[in-house]
Short mmCIF file of C-alpha atoms in Angstrom, two decimals:
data_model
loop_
_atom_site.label_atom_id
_atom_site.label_comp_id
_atom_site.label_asym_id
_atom_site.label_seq_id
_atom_site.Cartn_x
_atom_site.Cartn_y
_atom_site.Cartn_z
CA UNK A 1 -229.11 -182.78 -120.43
CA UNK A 2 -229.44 -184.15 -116.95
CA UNK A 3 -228.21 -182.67 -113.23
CA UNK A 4 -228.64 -184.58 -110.38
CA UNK A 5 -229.26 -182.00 -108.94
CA UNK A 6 -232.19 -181.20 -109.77
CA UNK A 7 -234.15 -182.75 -107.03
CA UNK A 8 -233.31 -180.14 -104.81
CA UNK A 9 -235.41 -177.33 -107.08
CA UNK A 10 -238.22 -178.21 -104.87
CA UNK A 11 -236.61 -178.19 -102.00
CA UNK A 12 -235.25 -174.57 -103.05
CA UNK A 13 -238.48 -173.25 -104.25
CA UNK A 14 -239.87 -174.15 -100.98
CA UNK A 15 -237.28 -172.53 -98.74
CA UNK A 16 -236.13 -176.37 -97.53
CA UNK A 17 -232.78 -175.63 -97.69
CA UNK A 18 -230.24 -174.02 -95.49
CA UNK A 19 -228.42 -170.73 -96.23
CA UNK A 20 -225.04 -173.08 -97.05
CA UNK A 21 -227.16 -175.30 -99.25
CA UNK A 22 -229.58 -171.99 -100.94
CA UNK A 23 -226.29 -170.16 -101.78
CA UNK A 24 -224.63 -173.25 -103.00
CA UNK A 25 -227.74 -174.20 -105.07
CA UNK A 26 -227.67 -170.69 -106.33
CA UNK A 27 -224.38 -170.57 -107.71
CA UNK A 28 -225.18 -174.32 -109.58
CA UNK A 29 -228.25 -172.94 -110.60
CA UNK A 30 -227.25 -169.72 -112.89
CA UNK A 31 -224.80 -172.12 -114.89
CA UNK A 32 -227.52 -175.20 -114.83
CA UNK A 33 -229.96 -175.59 -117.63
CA UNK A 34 -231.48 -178.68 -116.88
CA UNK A 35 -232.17 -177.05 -112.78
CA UNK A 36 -233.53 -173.75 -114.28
CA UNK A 37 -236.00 -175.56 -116.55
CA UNK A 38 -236.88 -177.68 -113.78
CA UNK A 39 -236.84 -174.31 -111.55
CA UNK A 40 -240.14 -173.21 -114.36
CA UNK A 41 -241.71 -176.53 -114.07
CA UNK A 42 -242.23 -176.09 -110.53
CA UNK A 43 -242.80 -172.69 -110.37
CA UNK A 44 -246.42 -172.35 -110.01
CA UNK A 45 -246.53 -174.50 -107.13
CA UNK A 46 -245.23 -172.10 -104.53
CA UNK A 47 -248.09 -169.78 -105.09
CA UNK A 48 -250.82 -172.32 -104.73
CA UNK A 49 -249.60 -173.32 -101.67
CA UNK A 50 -249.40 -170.25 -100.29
CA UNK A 51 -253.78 -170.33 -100.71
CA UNK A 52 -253.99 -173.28 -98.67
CA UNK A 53 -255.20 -173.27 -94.76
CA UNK A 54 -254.93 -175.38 -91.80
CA UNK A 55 -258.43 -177.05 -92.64
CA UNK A 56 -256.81 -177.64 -96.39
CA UNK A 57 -253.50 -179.47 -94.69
CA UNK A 58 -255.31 -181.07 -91.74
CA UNK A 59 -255.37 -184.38 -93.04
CA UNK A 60 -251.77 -184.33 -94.14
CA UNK A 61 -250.77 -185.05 -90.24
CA UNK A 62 -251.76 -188.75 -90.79
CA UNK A 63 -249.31 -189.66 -92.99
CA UNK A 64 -246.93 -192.14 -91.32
CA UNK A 65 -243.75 -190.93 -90.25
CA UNK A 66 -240.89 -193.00 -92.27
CA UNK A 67 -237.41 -193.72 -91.11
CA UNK A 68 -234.63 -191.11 -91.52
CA UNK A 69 -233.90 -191.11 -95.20
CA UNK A 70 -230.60 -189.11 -96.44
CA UNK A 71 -231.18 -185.37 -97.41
CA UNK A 72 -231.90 -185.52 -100.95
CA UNK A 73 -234.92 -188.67 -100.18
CA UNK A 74 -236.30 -186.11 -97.53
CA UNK A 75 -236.27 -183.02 -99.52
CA UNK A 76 -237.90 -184.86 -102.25
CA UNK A 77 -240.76 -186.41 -99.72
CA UNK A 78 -241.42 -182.66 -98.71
CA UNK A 79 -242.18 -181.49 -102.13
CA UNK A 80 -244.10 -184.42 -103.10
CA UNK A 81 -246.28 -183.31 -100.16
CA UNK A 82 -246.23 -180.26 -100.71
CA UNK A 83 -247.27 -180.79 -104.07
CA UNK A 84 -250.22 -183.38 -103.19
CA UNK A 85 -251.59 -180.10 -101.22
CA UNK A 86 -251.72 -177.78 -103.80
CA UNK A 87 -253.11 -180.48 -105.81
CA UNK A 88 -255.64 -181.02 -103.74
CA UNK A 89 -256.11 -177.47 -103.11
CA UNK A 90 -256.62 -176.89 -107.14
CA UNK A 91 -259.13 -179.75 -107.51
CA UNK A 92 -257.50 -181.61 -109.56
CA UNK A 93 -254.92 -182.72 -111.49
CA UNK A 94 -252.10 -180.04 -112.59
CA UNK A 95 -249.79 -180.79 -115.46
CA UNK A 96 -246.41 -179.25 -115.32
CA UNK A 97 -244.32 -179.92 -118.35
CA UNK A 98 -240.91 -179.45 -118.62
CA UNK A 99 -240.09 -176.21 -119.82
CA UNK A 100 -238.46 -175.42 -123.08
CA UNK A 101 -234.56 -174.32 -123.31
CA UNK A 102 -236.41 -170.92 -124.57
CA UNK A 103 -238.28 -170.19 -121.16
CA UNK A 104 -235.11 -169.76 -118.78
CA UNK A 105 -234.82 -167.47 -116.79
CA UNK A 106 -233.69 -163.70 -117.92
CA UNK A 107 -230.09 -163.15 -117.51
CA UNK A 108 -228.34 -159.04 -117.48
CA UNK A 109 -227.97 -160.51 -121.39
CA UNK A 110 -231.52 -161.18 -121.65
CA UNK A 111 -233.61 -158.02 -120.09
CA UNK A 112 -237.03 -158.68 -119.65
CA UNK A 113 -239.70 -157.40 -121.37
CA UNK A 114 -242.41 -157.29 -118.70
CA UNK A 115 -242.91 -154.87 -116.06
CA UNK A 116 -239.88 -154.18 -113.95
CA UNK A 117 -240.72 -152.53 -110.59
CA UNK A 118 -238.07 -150.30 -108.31
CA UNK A 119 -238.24 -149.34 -104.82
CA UNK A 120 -235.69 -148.49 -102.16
CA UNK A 121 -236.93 -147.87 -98.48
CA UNK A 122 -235.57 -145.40 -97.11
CA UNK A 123 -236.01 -147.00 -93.25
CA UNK A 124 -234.27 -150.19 -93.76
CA UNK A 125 -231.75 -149.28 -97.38
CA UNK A 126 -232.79 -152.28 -98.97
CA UNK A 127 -233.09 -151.71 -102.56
CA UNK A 128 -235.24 -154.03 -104.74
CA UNK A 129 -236.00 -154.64 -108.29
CA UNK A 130 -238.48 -157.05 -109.44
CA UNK A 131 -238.67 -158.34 -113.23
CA UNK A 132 -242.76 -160.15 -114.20
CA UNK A 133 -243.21 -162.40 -116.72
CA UNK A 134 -246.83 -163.75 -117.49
CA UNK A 135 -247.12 -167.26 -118.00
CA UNK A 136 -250.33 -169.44 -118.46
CA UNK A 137 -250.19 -170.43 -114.88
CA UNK A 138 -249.35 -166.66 -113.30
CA UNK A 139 -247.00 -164.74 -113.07
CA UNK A 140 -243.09 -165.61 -112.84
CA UNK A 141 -240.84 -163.20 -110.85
CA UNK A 142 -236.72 -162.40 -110.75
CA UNK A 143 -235.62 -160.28 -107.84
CA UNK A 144 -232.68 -158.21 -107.26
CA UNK A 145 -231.68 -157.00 -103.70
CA UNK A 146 -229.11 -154.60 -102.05
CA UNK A 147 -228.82 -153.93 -98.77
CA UNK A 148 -230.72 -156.80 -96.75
CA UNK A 149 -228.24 -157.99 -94.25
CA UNK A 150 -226.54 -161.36 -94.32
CA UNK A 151 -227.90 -164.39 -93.12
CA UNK A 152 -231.42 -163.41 -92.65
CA UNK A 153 -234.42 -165.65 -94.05
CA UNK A 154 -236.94 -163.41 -96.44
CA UNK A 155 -240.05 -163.85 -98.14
CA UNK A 156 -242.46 -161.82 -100.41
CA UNK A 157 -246.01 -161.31 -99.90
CA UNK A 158 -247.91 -160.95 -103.10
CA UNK A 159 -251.13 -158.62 -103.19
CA UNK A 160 -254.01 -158.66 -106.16
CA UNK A 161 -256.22 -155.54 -106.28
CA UNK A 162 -259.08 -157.45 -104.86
CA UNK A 163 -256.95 -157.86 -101.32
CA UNK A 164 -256.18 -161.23 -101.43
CA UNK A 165 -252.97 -162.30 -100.58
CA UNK A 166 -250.05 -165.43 -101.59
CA UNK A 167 -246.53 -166.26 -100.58
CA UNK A 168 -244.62 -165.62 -103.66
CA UNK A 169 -241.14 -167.57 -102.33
CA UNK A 170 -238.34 -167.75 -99.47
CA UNK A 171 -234.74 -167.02 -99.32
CA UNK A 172 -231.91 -166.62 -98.09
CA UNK A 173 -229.89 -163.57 -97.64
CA UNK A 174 -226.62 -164.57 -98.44
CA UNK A 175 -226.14 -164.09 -102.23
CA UNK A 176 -224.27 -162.40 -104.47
CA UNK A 177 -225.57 -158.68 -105.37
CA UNK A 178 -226.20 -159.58 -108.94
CA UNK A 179 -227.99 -162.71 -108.16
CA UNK A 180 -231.47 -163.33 -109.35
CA UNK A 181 -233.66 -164.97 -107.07
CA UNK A 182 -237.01 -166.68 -108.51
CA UNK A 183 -240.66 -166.50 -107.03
CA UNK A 184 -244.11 -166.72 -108.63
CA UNK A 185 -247.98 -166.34 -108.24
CA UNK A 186 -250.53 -167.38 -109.38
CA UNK A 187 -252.46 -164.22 -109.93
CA UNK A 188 -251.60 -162.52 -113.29
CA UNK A 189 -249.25 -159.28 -113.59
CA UNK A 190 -252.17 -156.94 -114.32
CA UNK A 191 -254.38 -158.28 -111.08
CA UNK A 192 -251.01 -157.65 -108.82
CA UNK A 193 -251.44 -154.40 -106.54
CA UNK A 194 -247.96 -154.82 -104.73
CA UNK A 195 -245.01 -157.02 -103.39
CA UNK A 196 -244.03 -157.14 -99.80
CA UNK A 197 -240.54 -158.52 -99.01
CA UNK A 198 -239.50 -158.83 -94.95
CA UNK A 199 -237.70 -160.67 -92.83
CA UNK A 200 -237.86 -161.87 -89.19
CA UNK A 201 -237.02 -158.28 -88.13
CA UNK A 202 -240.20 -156.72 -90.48
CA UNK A 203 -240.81 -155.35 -93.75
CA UNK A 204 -237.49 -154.44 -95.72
CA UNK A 205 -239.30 -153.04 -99.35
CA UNK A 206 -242.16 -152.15 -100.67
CA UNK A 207 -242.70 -152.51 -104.46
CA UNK A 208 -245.45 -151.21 -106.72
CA UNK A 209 -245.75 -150.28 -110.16
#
């Protein structure tokens, strides 16, 4: 089954969106099957960018600037850039096929069966849970929130045990407290040391195992 919809996964992954379009997308998403398979496809993608540098992208400036194209043509230009990049940046070519209906993602229904991780800070009252699930490319992750306040723009930082360091998604604040809101990385579940989620004001949570 098809969604037109579906071209603005990347745009989601990718933190493209505004916080009226993310929660709307969000909603659509937990009752879309053909979005959350193409939410897996893509998955991967958000951590390999998050390796590149300014020397990797430098060369990206050059492409001509097109005329204004309605939202869903510009979201989809982004991605395919953003894409090309991590392409690039992988040296080579990356295959992403669709994902089976059995891959999506876990529901309160479904618990997962890799490692969970908890953590509340006690300085900002954000709660967080954070549900791994290895895949060939990484490592695919669910989060849970409470307390962040509305209308702020997060991220996660991921951390392997040999210090290095990926962007493991963006979002927005405004969802529902029982929403589960995707990220990945490319380094497996047993190389990860810790995730660190903030937002423009600082770190909000800490998680480790």
């Amino acid at each position: 089954m098809s969604c037109q919809l579906t071209v603005d996964v990347g745009a989601y992954l990718f933190g493209s969106l505004d916080l009226k379009e993310r929660s709307a997308f969000e909603k659509h998403l937990s009752g879309c099957d053909a979005c959350q398979a193409e939410m897996l496809r893509l998955a991967p993608l958000p951590g390999l960018l998050g390796r590149l540098s300014l020397e990797d992208v430098e060369n990206l400036d050059e492409i001509p600037v097109s005329p204004p194209k309605p939202n869903h043509q510009r979201r989809v230009l982004v991605v395919c850039a953003a894409v090309l990049a991590a392409l690039a940046l992988a040296g080579g070519i990356l295959f992403l096929p669709s994902a089976p209906p059995s891959t999506a993602p876990p529901t309160s229904s479904q618990p997962a069966t890799e490692p969970m991780w908890v953590a509340k800070d006690q300085a900002t009252g954000v709660d967080a849970s954070v549900a791994m699930v290895t895949r060939s490319w990484g490592t695919e992750m669910w989060f849970m929130f409470a307390g962040v306040k509305p209308g702020a723009r997060c991220k996660v930082m991921v951390f392997d045990r040999q210090g290095r360091r990926e962007i493991g998604g963006w979002w927005g604040s405004d969802h529902a407290p029982d929403e589960r809101i995707p990220g990945s990385t490319s380094f497996r579940v047993d190389q990860i040391d810790h995730l660190e989620v903030s937002d423009d004001s600082g770190l909000l949570v800490t998680l480790r195992p």
